[in-house]
Tab-separated table of N, CA and C in Angstrom:
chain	number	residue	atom	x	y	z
A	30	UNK	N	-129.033	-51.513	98.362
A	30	UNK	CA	-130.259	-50.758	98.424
A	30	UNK	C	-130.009	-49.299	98.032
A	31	UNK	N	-128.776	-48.896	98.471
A	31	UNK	CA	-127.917	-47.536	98.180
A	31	UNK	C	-128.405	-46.984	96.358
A	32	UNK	N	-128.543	-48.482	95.287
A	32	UNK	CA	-128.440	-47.600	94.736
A	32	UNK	C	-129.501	-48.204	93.381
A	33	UNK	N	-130.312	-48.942	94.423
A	33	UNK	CA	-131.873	-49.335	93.776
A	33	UNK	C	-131.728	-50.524	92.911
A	34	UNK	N	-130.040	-51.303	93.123
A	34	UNK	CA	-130.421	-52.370	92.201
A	34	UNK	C	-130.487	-53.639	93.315
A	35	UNK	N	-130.832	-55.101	93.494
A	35	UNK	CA	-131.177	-56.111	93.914
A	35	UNK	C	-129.840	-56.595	95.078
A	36	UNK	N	-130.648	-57.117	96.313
A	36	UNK	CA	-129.091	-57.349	96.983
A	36	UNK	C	-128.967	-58.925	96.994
A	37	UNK	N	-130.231	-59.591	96.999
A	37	UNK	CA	-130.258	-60.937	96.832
A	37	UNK	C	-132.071	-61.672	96.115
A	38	UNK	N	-132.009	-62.164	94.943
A	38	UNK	CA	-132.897	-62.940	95.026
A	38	UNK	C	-132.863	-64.542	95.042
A	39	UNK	N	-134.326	-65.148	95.464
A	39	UNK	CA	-134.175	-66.431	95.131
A	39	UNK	C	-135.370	-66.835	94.849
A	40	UNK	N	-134.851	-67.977	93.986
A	40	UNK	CA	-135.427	-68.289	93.315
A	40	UNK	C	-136.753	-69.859	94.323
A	41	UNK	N	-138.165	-69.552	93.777
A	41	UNK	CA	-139.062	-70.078	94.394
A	41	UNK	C	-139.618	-71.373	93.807
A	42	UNK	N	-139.697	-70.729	91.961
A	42	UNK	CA	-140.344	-72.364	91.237
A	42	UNK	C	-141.658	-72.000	91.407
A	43	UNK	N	-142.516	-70.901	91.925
A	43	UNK	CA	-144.072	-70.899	91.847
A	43	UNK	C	-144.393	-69.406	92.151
A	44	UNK	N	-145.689	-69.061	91.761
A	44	UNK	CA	-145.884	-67.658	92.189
A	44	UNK	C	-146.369	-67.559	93.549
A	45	UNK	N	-145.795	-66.597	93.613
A	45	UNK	CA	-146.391	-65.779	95.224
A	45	UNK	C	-147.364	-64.674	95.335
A	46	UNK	N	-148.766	-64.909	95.791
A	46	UNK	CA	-149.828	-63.954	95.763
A	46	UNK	C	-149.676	-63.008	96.999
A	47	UNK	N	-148.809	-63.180	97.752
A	47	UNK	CA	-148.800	-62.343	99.221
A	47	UNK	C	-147.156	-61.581	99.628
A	48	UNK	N	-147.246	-61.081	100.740
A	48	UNK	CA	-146.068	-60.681	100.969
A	48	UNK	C	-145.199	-61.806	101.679
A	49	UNK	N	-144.071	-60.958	101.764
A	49	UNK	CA	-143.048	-62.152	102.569
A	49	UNK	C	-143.026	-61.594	104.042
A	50	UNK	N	-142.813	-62.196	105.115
A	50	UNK	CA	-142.738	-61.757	106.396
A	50	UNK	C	-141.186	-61.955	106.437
A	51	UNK	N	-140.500	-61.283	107.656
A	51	UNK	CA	-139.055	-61.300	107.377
A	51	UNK	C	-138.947	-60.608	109.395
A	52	UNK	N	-137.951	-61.525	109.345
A	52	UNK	CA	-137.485	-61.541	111.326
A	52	UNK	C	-136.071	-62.140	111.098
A	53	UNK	N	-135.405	-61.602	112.217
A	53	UNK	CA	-134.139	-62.258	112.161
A	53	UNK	C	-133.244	-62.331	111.086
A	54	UNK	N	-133.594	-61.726	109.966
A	54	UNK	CA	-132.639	-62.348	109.109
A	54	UNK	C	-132.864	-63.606	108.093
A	55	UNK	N	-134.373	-63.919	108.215
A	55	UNK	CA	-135.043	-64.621	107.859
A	55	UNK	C	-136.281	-64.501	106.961
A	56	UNK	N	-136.752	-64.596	105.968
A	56	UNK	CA	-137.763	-64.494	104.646
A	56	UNK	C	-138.558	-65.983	105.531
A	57	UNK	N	-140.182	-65.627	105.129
A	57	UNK	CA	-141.205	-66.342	105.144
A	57	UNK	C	-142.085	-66.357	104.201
A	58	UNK	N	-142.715	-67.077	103.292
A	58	UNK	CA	-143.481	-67.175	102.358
A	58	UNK	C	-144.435	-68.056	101.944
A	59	UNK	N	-145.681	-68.026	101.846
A	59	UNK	CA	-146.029	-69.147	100.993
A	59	UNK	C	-146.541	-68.975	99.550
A	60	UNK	N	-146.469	-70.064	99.055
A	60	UNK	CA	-146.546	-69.966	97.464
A	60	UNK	C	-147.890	-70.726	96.395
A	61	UNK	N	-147.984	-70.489	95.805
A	61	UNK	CA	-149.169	-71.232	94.771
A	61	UNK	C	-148.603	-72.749	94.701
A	62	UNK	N	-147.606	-73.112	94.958
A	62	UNK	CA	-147.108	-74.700	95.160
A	62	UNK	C	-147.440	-75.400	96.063
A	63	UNK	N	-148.622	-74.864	97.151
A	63	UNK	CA	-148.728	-75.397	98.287
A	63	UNK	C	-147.351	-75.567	99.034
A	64	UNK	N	-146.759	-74.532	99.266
A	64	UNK	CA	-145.399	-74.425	100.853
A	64	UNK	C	-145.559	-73.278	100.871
A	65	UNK	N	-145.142	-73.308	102.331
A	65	UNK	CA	-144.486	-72.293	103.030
A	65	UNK	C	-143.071	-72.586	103.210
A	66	UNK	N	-142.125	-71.760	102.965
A	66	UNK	CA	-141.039	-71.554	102.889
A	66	UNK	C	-140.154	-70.722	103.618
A	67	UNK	N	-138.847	-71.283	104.762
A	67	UNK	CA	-138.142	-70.319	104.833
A	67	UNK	C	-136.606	-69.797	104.318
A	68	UNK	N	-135.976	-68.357	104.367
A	68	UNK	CA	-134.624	-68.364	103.307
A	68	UNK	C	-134.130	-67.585	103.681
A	69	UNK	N	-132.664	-67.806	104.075
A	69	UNK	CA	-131.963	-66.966	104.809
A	69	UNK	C	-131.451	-66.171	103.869
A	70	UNK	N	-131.845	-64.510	104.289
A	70	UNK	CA	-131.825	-63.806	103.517
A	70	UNK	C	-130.361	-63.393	103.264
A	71	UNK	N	-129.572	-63.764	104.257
A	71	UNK	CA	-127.872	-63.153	103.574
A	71	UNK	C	-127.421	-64.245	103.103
A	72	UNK	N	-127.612	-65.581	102.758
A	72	UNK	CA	-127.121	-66.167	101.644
A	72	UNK	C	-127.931	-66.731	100.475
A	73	UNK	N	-129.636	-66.540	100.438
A	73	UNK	CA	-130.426	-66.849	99.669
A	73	UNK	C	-130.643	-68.185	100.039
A	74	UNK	N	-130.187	-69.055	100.882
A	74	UNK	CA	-130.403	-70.805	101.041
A	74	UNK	C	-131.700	-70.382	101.869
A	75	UNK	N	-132.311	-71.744	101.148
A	75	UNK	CA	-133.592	-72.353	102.014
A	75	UNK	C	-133.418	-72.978	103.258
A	76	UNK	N	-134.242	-72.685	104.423
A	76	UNK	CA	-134.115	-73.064	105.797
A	76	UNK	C	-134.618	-73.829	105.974
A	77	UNK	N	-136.257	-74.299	105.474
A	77	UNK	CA	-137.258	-75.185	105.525
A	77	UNK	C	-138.498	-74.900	104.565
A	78	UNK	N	-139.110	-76.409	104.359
A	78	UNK	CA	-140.420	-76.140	103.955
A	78	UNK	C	-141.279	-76.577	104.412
A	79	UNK	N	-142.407	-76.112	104.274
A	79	UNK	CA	-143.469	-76.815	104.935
A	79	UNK	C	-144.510	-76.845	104.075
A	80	UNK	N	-144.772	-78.059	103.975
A	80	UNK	CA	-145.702	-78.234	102.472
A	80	UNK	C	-147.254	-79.813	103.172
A	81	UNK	N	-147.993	-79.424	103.981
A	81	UNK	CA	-148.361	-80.132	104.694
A	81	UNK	C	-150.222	-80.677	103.923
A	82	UNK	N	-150.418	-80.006	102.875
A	82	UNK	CA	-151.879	-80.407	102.411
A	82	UNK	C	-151.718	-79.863	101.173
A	83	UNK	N	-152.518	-80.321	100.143
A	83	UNK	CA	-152.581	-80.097	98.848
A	83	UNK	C	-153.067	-78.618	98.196
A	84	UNK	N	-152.994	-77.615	98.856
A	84	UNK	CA	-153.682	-76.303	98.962
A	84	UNK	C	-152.717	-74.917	98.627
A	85	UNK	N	-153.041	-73.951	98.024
A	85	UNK	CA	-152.110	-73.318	97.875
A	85	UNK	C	-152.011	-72.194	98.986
A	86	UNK	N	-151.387	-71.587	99.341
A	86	UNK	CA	-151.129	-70.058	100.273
A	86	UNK	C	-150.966	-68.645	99.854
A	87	UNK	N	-152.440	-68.601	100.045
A	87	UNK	CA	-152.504	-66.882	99.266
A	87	UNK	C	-152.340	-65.498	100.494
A	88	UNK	N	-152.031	-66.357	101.971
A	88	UNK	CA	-151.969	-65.316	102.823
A	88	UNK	C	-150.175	-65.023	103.062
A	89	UNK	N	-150.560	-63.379	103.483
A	89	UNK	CA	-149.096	-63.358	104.017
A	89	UNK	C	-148.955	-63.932	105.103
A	90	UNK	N	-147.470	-64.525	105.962
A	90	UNK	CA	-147.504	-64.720	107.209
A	90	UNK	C	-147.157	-64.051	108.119
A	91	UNK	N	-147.073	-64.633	109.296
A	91	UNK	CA	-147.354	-63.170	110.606
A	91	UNK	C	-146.241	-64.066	111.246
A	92	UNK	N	-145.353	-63.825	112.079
A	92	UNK	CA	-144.118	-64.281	112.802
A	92	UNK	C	-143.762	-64.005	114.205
A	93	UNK	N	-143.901	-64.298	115.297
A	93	UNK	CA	-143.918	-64.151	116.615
A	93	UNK	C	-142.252	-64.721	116.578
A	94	UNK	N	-141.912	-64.562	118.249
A	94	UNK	CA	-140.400	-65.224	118.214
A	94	UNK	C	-140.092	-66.771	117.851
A	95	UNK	N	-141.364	-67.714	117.358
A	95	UNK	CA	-141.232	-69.041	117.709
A	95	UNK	C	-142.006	-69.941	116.343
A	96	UNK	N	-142.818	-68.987	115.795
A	96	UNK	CA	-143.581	-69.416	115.270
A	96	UNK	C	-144.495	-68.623	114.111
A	97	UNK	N	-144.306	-69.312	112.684
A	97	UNK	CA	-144.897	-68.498	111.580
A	97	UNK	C	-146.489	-68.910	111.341
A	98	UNK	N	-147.095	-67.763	111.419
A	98	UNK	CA	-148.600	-68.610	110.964
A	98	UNK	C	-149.339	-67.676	109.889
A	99	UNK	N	-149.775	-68.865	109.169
A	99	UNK	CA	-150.201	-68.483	107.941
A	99	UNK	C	-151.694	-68.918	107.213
A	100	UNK	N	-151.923	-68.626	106.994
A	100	UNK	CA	-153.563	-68.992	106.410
A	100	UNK	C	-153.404	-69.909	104.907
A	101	UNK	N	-154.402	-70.878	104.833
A	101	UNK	CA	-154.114	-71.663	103.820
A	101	UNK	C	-155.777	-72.028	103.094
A	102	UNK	N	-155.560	-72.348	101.681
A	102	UNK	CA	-156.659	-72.216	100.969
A	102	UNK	C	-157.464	-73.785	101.741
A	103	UNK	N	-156.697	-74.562	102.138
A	103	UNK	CA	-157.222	-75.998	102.893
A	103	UNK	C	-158.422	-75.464	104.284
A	104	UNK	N	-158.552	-74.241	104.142
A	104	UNK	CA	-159.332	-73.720	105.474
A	104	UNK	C	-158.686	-73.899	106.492
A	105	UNK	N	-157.491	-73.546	106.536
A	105	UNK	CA	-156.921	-73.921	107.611
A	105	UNK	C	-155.631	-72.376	108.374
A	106	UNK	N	-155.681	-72.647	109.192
A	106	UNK	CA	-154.506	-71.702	109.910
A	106	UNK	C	-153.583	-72.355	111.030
A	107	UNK	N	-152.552	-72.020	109.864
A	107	UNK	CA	-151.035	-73.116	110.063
A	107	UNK	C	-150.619	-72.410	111.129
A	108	UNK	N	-149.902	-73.206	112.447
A	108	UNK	CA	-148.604	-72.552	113.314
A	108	UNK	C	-147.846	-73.330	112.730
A	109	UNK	N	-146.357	-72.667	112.506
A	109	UNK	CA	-145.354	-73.686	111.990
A	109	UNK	C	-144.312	-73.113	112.842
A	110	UNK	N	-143.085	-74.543	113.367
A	110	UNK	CA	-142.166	-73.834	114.170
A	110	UNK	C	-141.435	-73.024	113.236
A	111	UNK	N	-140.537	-71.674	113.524
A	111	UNK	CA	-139.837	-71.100	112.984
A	111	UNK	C	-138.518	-72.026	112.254
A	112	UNK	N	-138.115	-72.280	113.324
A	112	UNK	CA	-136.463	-72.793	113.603
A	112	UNK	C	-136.699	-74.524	112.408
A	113	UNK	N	-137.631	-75.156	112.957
A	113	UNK	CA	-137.743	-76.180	112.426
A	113	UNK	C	-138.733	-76.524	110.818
A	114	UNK	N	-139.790	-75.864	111.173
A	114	UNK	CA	-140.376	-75.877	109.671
A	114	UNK	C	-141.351	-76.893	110.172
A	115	UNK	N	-141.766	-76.896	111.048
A	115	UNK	CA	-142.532	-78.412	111.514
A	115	UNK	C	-144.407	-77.750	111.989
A	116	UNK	N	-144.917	-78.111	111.758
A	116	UNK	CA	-146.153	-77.737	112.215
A	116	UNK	C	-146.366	-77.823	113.814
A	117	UNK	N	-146.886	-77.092	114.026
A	117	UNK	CA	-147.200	-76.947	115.740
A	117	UNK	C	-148.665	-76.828	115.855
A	118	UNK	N	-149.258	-76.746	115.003
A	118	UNK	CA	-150.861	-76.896	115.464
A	118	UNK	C	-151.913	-76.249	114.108
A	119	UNK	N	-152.788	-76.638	113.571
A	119	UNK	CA	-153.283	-76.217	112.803
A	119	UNK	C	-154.954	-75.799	113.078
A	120	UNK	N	-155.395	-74.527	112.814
A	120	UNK	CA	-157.021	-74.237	113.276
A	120	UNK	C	-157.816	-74.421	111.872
A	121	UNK	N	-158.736	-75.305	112.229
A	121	UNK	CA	-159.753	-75.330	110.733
A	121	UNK	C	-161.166	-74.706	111.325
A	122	UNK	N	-160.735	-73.331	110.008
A	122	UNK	CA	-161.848	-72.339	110.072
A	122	UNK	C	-163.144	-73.399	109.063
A	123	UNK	N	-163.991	-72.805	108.339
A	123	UNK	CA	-165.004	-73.483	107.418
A	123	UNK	C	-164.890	-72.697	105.983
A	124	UNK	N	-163.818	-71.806	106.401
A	124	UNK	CA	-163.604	-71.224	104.751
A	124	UNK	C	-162.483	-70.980	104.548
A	125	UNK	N	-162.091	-70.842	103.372
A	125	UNK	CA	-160.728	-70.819	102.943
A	125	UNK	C	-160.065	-69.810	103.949
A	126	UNK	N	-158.608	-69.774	103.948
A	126	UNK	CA	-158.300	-68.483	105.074
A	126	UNK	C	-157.050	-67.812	103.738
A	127	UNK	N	-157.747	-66.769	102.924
A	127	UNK	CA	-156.837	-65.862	102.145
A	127	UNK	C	-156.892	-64.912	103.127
A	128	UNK	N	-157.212	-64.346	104.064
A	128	UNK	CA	-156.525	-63.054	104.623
A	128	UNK	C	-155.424	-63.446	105.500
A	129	UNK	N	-154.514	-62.477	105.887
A	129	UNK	CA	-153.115	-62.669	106.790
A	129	UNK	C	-153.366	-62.629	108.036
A	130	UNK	N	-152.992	-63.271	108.534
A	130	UNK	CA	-153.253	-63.225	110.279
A	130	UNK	C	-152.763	-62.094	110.772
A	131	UNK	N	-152.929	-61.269	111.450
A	131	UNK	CA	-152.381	-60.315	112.671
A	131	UNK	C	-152.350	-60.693	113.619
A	132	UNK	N	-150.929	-60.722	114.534
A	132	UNK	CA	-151.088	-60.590	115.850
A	132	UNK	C	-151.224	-59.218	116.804
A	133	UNK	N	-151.719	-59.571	117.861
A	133	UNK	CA	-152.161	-58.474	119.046
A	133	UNK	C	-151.507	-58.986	119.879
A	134	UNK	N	-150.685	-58.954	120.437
A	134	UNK	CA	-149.807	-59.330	121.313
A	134	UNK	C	-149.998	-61.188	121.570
A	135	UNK	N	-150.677	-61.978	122.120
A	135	UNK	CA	-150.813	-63.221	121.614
A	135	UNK	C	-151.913	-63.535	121.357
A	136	UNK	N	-152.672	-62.569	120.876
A	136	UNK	CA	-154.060	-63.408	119.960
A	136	UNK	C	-153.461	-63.309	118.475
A	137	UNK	N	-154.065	-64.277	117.712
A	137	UNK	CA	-154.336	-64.317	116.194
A	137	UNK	C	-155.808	-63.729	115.971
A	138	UNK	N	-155.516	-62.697	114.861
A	138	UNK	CA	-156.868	-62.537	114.327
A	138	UNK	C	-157.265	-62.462	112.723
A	139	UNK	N	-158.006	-63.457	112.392
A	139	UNK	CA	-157.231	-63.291	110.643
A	139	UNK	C	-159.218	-63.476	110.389
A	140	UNK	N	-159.369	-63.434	109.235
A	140	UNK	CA	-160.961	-63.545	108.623
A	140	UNK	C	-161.161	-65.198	107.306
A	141	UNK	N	-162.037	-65.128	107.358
A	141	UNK	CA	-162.229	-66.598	106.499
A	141	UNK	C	-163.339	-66.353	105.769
A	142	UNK	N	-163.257	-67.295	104.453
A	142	UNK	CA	-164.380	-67.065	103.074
A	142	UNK	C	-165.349	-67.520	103.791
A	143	UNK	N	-165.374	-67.798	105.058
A	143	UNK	CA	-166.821	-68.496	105.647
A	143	UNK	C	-167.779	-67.536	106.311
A	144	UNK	N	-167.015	-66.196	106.272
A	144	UNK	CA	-167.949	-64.843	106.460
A	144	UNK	C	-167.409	-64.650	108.208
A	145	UNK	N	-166.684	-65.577	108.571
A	145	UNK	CA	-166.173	-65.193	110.421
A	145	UNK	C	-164.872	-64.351	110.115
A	146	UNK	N	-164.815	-63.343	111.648
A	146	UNK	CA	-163.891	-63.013	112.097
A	146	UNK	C	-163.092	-64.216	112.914
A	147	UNK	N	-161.961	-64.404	113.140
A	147	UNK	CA	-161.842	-65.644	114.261
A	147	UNK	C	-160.685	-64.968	114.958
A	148	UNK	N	-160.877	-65.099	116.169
A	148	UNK	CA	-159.411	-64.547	117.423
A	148	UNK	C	-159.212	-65.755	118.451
A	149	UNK	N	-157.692	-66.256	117.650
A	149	UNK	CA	-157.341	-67.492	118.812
A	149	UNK	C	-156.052	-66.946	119.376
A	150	UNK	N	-155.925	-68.028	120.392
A	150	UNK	CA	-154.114	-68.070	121.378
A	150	UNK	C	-153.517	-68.088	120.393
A	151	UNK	N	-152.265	-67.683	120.298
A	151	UNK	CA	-151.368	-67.660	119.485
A	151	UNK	C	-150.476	-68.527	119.852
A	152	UNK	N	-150.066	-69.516	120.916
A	152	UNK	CA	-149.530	-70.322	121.641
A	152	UNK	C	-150.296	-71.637	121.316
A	153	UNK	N	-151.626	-72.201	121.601
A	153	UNK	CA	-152.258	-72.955	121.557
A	153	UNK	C	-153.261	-73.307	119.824
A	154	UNK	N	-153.742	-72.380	119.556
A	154	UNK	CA	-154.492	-72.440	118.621
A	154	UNK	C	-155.967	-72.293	118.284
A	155	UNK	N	-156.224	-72.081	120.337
A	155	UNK	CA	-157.495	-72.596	120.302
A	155	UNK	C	-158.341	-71.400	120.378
A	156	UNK	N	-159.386	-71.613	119.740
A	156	UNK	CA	-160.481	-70.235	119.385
A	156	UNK	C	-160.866	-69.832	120.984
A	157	UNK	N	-160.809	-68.050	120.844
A	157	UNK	CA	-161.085	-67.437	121.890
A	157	UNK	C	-162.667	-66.454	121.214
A	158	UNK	N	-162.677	-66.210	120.147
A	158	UNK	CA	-163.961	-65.684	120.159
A	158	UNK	C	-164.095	-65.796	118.354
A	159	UNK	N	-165.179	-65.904	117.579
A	159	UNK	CA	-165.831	-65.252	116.509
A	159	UNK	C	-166.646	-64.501	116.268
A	160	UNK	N	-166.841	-63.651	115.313
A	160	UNK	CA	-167.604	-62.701	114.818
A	160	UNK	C	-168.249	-62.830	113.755
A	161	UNK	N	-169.318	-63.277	113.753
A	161	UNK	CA	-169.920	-63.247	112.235
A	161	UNK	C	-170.529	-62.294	111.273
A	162	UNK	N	-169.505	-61.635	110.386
A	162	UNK	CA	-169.548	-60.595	109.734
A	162	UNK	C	-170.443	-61.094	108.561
A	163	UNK	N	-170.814	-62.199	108.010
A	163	UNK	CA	-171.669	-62.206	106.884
A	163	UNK	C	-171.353	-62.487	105.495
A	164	UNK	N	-170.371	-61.726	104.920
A	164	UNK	CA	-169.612	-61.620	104.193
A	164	UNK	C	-168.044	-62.518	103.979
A	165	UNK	N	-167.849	-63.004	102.841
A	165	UNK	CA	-166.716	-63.181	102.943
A	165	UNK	C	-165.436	-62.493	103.103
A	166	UNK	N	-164.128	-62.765	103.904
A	166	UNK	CA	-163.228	-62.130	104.033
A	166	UNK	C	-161.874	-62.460	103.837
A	167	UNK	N	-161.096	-61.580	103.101
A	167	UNK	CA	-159.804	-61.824	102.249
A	167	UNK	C	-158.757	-60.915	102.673
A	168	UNK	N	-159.196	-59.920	103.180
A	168	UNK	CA	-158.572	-58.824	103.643
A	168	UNK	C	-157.982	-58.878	105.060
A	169	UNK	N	-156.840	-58.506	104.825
A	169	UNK	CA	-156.149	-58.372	106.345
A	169	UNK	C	-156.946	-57.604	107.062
A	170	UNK	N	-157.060	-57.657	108.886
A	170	UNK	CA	-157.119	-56.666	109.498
A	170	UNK	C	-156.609	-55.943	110.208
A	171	UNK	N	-157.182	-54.862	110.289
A	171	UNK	CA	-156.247	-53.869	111.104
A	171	UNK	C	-156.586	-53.570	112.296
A	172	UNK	N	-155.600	-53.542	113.417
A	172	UNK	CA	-155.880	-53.446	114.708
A	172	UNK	C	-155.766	-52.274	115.578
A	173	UNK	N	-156.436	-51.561	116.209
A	173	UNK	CA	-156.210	-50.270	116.929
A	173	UNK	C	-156.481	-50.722	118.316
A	174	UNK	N	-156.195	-50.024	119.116
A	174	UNK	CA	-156.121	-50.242	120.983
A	174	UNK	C	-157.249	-50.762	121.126
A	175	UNK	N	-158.328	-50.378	120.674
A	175	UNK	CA	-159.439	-51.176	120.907
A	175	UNK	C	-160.716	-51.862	119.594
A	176	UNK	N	-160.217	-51.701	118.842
A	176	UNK	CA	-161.114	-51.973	117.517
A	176	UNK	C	-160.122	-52.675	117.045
A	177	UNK	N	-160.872	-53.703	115.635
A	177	UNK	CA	-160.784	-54.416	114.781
A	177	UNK	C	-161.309	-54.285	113.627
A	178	UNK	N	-160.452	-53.812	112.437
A	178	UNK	CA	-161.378	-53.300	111.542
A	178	UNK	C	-160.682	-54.160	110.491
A	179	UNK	N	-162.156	-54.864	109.695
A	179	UNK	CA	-161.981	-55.403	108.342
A	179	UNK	C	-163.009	-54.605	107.163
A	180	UNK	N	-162.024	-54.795	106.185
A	180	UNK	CA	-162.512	-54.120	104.734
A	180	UNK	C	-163.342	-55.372	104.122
């Protein structure tokens, strides 16, 4: 990094519309191939994939100690175990989910082309409140001590 040239890449096989999330020592991604992917970043090897519906992943993912979750064009919002790559529970919004989930300590709060805000457990999956903003939403949000603000 010292001196601006590359310390490791790897190689994916598809484009990536979002960022990578990164914990532990660990890269998270999903890709226009329909997976999510993980890759250990000090030797470039793949950890797991998770490639569970025919849909591609235009959100970044969000990473707690246990569990990556990610939004998927299937309308859906993936928990996937970290360690294993295995699905742990999936929430089907009614619109595509391109924005990135945020966590707030254990809520999820991510937006959907179906014009909702949605805030679930981050443990369970299960919806704790929506907001119906009207509009469709693609955009991450941002969280302050007491507000929720989407663009």
């Amino acid at each position: 990094m010292e001196d601006g040239k590359a310390v490791r890449s790897v190689e994916v096989e598809a484009p990536i519309a979002a960022s990578v999330a990164v914990s532990d020592g660990v890269g998270y991604v999903g890709n226009m191939d329909r997976s999510v992917m993980a890759f250990d970043l000090t030797t470039g090897s793949q950890v797991w994939s998770y490639k569970q519906r025919s849909f591609p992943y235009f959100s970044s993912p969000a990473v707690n100690k246990d569990t990556v979750f990610i939004g998927g064009r299937d309308k859906g919002l993936h928990a996937i175990d970290r360690i294993t790559g295995k699905q742990k529970w999936r929430f089907a919004a009614r619109g595509r989910v391109d924005s990135s989930p945020v966590l707030a300590r254990d809520t999820l709060v991510f937006g959907s082309m179906d014009g909702k805000l949605y805030l679930l457990s981050a443990q369970t999956g299960k919806q704790i409140t929506s907001y119906e903003i009207g509009e469709s939403i693609s955009s991450t949000p941002a969280i302050t001590k007491d507000k929720i603000i989407v663009g």
